Tab-separated table of C-alpha atoms in Angstrom:
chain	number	residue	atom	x	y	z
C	16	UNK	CA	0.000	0.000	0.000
C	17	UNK	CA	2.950	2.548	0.934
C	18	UNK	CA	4.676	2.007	-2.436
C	19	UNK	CA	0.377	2.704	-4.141
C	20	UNK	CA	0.788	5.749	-2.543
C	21	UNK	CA	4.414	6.354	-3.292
C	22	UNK	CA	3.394	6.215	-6.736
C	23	UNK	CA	-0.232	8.181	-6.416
C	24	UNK	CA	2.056	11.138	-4.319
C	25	UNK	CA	4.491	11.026	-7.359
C	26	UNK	CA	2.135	11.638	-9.883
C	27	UNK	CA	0.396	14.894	-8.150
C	28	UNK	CA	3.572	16.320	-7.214
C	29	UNK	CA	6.373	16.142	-10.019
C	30	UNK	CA	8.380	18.779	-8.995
C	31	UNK	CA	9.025	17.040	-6.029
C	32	UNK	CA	10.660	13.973	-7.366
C	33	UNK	CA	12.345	16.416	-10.030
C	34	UNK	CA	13.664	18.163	-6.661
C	35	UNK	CA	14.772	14.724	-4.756
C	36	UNK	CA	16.416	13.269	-7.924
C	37	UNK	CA	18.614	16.632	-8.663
C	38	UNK	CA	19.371	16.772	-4.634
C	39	UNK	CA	20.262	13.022	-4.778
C	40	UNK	CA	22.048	13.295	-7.888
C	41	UNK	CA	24.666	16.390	-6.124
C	42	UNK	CA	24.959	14.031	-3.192
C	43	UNK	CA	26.082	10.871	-4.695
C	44	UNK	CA	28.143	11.981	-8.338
C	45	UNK	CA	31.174	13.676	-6.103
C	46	UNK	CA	31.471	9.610	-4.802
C	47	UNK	CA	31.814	8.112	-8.579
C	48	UNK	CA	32.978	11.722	-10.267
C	49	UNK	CA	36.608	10.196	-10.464
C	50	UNK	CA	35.554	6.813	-10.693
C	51	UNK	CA	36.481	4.675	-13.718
C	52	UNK	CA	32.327	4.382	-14.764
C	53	UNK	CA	32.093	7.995	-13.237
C	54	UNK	CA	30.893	9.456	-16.698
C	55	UNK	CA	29.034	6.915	-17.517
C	56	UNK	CA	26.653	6.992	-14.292
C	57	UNK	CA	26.458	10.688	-14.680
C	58	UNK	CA	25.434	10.591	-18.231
C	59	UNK	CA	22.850	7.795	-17.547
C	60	UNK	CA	21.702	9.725	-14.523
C	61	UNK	CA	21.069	12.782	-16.937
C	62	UNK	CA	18.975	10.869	-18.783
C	63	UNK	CA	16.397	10.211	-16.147
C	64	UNK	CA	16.914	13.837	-14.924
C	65	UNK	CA	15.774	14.565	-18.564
C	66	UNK	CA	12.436	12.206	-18.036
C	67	UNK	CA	11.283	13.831	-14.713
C	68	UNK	CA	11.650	17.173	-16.503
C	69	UNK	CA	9.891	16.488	-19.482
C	70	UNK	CA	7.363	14.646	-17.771
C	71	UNK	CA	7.188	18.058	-14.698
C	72	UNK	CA	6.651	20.357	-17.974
C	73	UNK	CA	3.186	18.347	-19.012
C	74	UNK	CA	2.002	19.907	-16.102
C	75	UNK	CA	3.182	23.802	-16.910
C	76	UNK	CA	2.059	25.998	-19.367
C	77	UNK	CA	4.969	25.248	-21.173
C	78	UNK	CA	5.141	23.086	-24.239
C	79	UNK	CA	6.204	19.519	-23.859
C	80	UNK	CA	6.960	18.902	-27.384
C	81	UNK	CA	9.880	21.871	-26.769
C	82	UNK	CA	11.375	19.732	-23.912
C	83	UNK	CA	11.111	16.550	-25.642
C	84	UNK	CA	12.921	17.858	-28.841
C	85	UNK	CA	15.345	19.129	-26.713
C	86	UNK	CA	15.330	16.302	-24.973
C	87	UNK	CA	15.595	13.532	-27.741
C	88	UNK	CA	19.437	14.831	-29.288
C	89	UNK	CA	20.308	15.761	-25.517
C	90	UNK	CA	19.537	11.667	-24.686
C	91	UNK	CA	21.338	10.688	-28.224
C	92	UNK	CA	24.390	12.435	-27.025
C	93	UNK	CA	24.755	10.774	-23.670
C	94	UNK	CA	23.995	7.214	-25.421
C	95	UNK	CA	27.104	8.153	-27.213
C	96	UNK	CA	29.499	8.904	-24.784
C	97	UNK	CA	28.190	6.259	-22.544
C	98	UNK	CA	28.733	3.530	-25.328
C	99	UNK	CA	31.505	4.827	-27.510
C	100	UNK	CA	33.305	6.568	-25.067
C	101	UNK	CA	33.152	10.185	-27.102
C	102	UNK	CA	33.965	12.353	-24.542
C	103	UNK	CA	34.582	15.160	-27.088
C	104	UNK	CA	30.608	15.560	-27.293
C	105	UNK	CA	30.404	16.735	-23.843
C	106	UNK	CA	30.123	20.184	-24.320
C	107	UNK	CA	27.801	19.597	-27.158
C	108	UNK	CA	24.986	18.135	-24.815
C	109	UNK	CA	26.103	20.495	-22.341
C	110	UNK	CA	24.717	23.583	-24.482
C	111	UNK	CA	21.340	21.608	-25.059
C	112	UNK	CA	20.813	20.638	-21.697
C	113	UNK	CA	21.648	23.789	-20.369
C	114	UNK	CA	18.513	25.259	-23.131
C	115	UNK	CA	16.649	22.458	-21.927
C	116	UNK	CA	17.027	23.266	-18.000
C	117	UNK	CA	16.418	27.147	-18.384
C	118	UNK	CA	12.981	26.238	-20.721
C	119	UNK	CA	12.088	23.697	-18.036
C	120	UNK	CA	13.123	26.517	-15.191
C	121	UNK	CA	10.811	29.221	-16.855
C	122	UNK	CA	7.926	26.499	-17.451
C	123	UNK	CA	8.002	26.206	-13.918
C	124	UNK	CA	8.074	29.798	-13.372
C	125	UNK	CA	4.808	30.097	-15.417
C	126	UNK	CA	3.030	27.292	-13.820
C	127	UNK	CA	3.670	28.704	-10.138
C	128	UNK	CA	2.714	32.260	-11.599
C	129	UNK	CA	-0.501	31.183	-13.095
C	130	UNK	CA	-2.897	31.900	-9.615
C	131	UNK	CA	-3.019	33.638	-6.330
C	132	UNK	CA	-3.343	29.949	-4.163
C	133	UNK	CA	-0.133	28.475	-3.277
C	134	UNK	CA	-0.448	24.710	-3.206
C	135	UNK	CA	2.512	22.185	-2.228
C	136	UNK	CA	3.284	21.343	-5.534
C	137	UNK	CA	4.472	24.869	-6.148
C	138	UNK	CA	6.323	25.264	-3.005
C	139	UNK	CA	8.145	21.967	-4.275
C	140	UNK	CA	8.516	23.896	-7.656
C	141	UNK	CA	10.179	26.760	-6.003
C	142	UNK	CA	13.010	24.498	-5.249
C	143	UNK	CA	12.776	22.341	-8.687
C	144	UNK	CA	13.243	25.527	-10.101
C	145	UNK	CA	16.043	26.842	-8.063
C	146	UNK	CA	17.728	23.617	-8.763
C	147	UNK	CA	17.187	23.315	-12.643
C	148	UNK	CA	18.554	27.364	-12.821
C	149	UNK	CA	21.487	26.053	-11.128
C	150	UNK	CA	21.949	23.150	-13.638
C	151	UNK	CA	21.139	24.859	-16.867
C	152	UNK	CA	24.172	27.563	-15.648
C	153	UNK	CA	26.834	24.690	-14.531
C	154	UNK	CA	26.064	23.275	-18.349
C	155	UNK	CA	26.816	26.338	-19.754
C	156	UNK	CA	29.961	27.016	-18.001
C	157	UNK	CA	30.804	23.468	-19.043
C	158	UNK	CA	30.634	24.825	-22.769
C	159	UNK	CA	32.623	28.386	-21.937
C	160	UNK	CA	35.295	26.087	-20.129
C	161	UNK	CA	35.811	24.032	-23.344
C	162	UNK	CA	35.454	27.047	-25.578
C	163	UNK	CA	38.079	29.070	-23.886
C	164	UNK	CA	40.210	26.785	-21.594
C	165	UNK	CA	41.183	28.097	-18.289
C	166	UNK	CA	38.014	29.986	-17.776
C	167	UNK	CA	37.361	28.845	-14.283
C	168	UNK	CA	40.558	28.583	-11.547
C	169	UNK	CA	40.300	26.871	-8.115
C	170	UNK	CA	42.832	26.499	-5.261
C	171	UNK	CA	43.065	23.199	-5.674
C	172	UNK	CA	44.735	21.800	-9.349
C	173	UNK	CA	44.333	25.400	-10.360
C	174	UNK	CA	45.840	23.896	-14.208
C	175	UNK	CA	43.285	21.117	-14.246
C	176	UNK	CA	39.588	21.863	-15.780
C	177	UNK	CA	36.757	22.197	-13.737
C	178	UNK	CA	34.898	19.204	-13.026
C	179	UNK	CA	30.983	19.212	-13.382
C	180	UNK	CA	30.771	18.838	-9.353
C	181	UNK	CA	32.953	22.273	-9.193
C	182	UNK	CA	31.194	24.157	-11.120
C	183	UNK	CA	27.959	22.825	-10.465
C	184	UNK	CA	28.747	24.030	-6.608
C	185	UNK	CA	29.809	27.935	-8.367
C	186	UNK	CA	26.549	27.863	-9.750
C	187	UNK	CA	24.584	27.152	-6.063
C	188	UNK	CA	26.850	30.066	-4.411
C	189	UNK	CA	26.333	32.352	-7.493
C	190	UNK	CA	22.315	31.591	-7.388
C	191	UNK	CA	22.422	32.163	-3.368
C	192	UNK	CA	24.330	34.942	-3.935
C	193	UNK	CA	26.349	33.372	-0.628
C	194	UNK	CA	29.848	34.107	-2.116
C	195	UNK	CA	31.459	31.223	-0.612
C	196	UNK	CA	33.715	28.936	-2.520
C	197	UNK	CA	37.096	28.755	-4.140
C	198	UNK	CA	36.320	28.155	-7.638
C	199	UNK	CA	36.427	31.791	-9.294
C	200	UNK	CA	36.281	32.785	-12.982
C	201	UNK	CA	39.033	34.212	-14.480
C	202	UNK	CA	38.023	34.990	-18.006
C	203	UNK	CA	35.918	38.028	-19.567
C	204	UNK	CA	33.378	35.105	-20.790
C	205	UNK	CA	33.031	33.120	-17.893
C	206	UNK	CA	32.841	36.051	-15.583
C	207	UNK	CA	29.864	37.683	-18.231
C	208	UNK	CA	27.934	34.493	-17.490
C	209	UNK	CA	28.134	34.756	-13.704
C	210	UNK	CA	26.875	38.031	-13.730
C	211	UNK	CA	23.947	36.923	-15.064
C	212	UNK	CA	23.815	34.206	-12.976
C	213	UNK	CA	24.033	36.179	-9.466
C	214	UNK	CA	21.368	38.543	-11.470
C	215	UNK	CA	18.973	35.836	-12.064
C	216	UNK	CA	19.514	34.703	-8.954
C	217	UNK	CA	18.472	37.644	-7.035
C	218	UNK	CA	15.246	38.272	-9.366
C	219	UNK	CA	14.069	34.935	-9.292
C	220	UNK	CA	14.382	35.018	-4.963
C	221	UNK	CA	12.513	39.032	-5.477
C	222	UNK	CA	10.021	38.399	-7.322
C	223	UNK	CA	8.981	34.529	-7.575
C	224	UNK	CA	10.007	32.720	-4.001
C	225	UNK	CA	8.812	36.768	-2.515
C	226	UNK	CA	5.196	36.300	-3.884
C	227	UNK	CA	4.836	32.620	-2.911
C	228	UNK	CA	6.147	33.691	0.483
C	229	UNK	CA	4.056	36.739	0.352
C	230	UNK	CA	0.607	34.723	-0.533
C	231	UNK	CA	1.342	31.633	1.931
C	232	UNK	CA	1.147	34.638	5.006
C	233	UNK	CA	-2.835	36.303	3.120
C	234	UNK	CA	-5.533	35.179	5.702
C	235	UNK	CA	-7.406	32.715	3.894
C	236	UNK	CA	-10.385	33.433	2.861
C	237	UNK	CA	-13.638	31.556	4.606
């Protein structure tokens, strides 16, 4: 009966799973990130990030067939490196996933925009959203990193790249706007990108998370 409900719970709230998966995902990668199958977990992982997405959009304004032909050459891409070993395309499904996270992020945005009644699934949103923002910028500095090398420095194997664990935790203290961390970008391009990124960090915590916050506290009305 638990798992019935498991399942029943799953399909009325989306953006929760979409939220666990991404929060389990950050927990567990850093243990297989230098791992011989390392890639090849995080690529299948990305897949079934990709699902949950696609499948969280049906329930948005937004347009599933957008996320799903985003989706399709973003999955054909990960097949590839996870089979044939072409690491090369990395930054390739990098820049679609990163499209594919921000369209998912603003389909969210819509959805928990649409009404003045805050229900759970759009408090679970608000994070699901914070969290695919977050994504959809580490992707992208995955593709300035291998478009001009060096973009991103860290105290630690400062000649090395970036890992996606590295810069995925720049992109949560950029978001915050918390300032904490030792990875730093260097570059004119990577530091143009993380200027948007603080700025659409701080309008997305002004204006969306504000108004949730702001019509969880209205008296309801009898």
């Amino acid at each position: 009966m638990r798992i019935v409900r498991l399942l029943v719970h799953t399909r009325r709230h989306p953006s929760a799973i979409l939220l666990m998966a991404q929060l389990l995902g950050m927990a567990l990668y850093p243990f297989l990130e230098r791992t011989q199958f390392g890639h090849v977990a995080f690529n299948a992982f990305g897949i079934v990030i990709l699902t949950f997405a696609t499948n969280m959009v049906r329930r948005t304004p937004g347009h599933t067939w957008i996320s799903a032909t985003l989706a399709v050459p973003i999955i054909a891409l990960l097949s590839a490196q996870m089979l044939f070993g072409l690491e090369y395309l990395q930054p390739w499904s990098s820049g679609l996933e990163a499209f594919f996270y921000f369209y998912a992020a603003g389909s969210l945005i819509s959805y928990m925009l649409e009404d003045r009644k805050v229900t759970r699934d759009e408090l679970f949103a608000a994070g699901a959203t914070f969290t695919l923002i977050a994504w959809g910028f580490t992707h992208l500095y995955i593709v300035v990193q291998a478009i001009v090398p060096g973009s991103f420095a860290s105290a630690v194997n400062a000649d090395l790249p970036r890992t996606w664990t590295e810069l995925n935790y720049l992109s949560f203290a950029l978001l915050s706007s918390t300032g904490i961390g030792d990875v730093i970008p260097v570059t004119v391009h990577a530091r143009a990108f993380t200027s948007i990124e603080m700025f659409v960090g701080v309008m997305y915590l002004a204006s969306v998370v504000a108004r949730l916050i702001g019509l969880t506290m209205q008296p309801s009305s009898k």
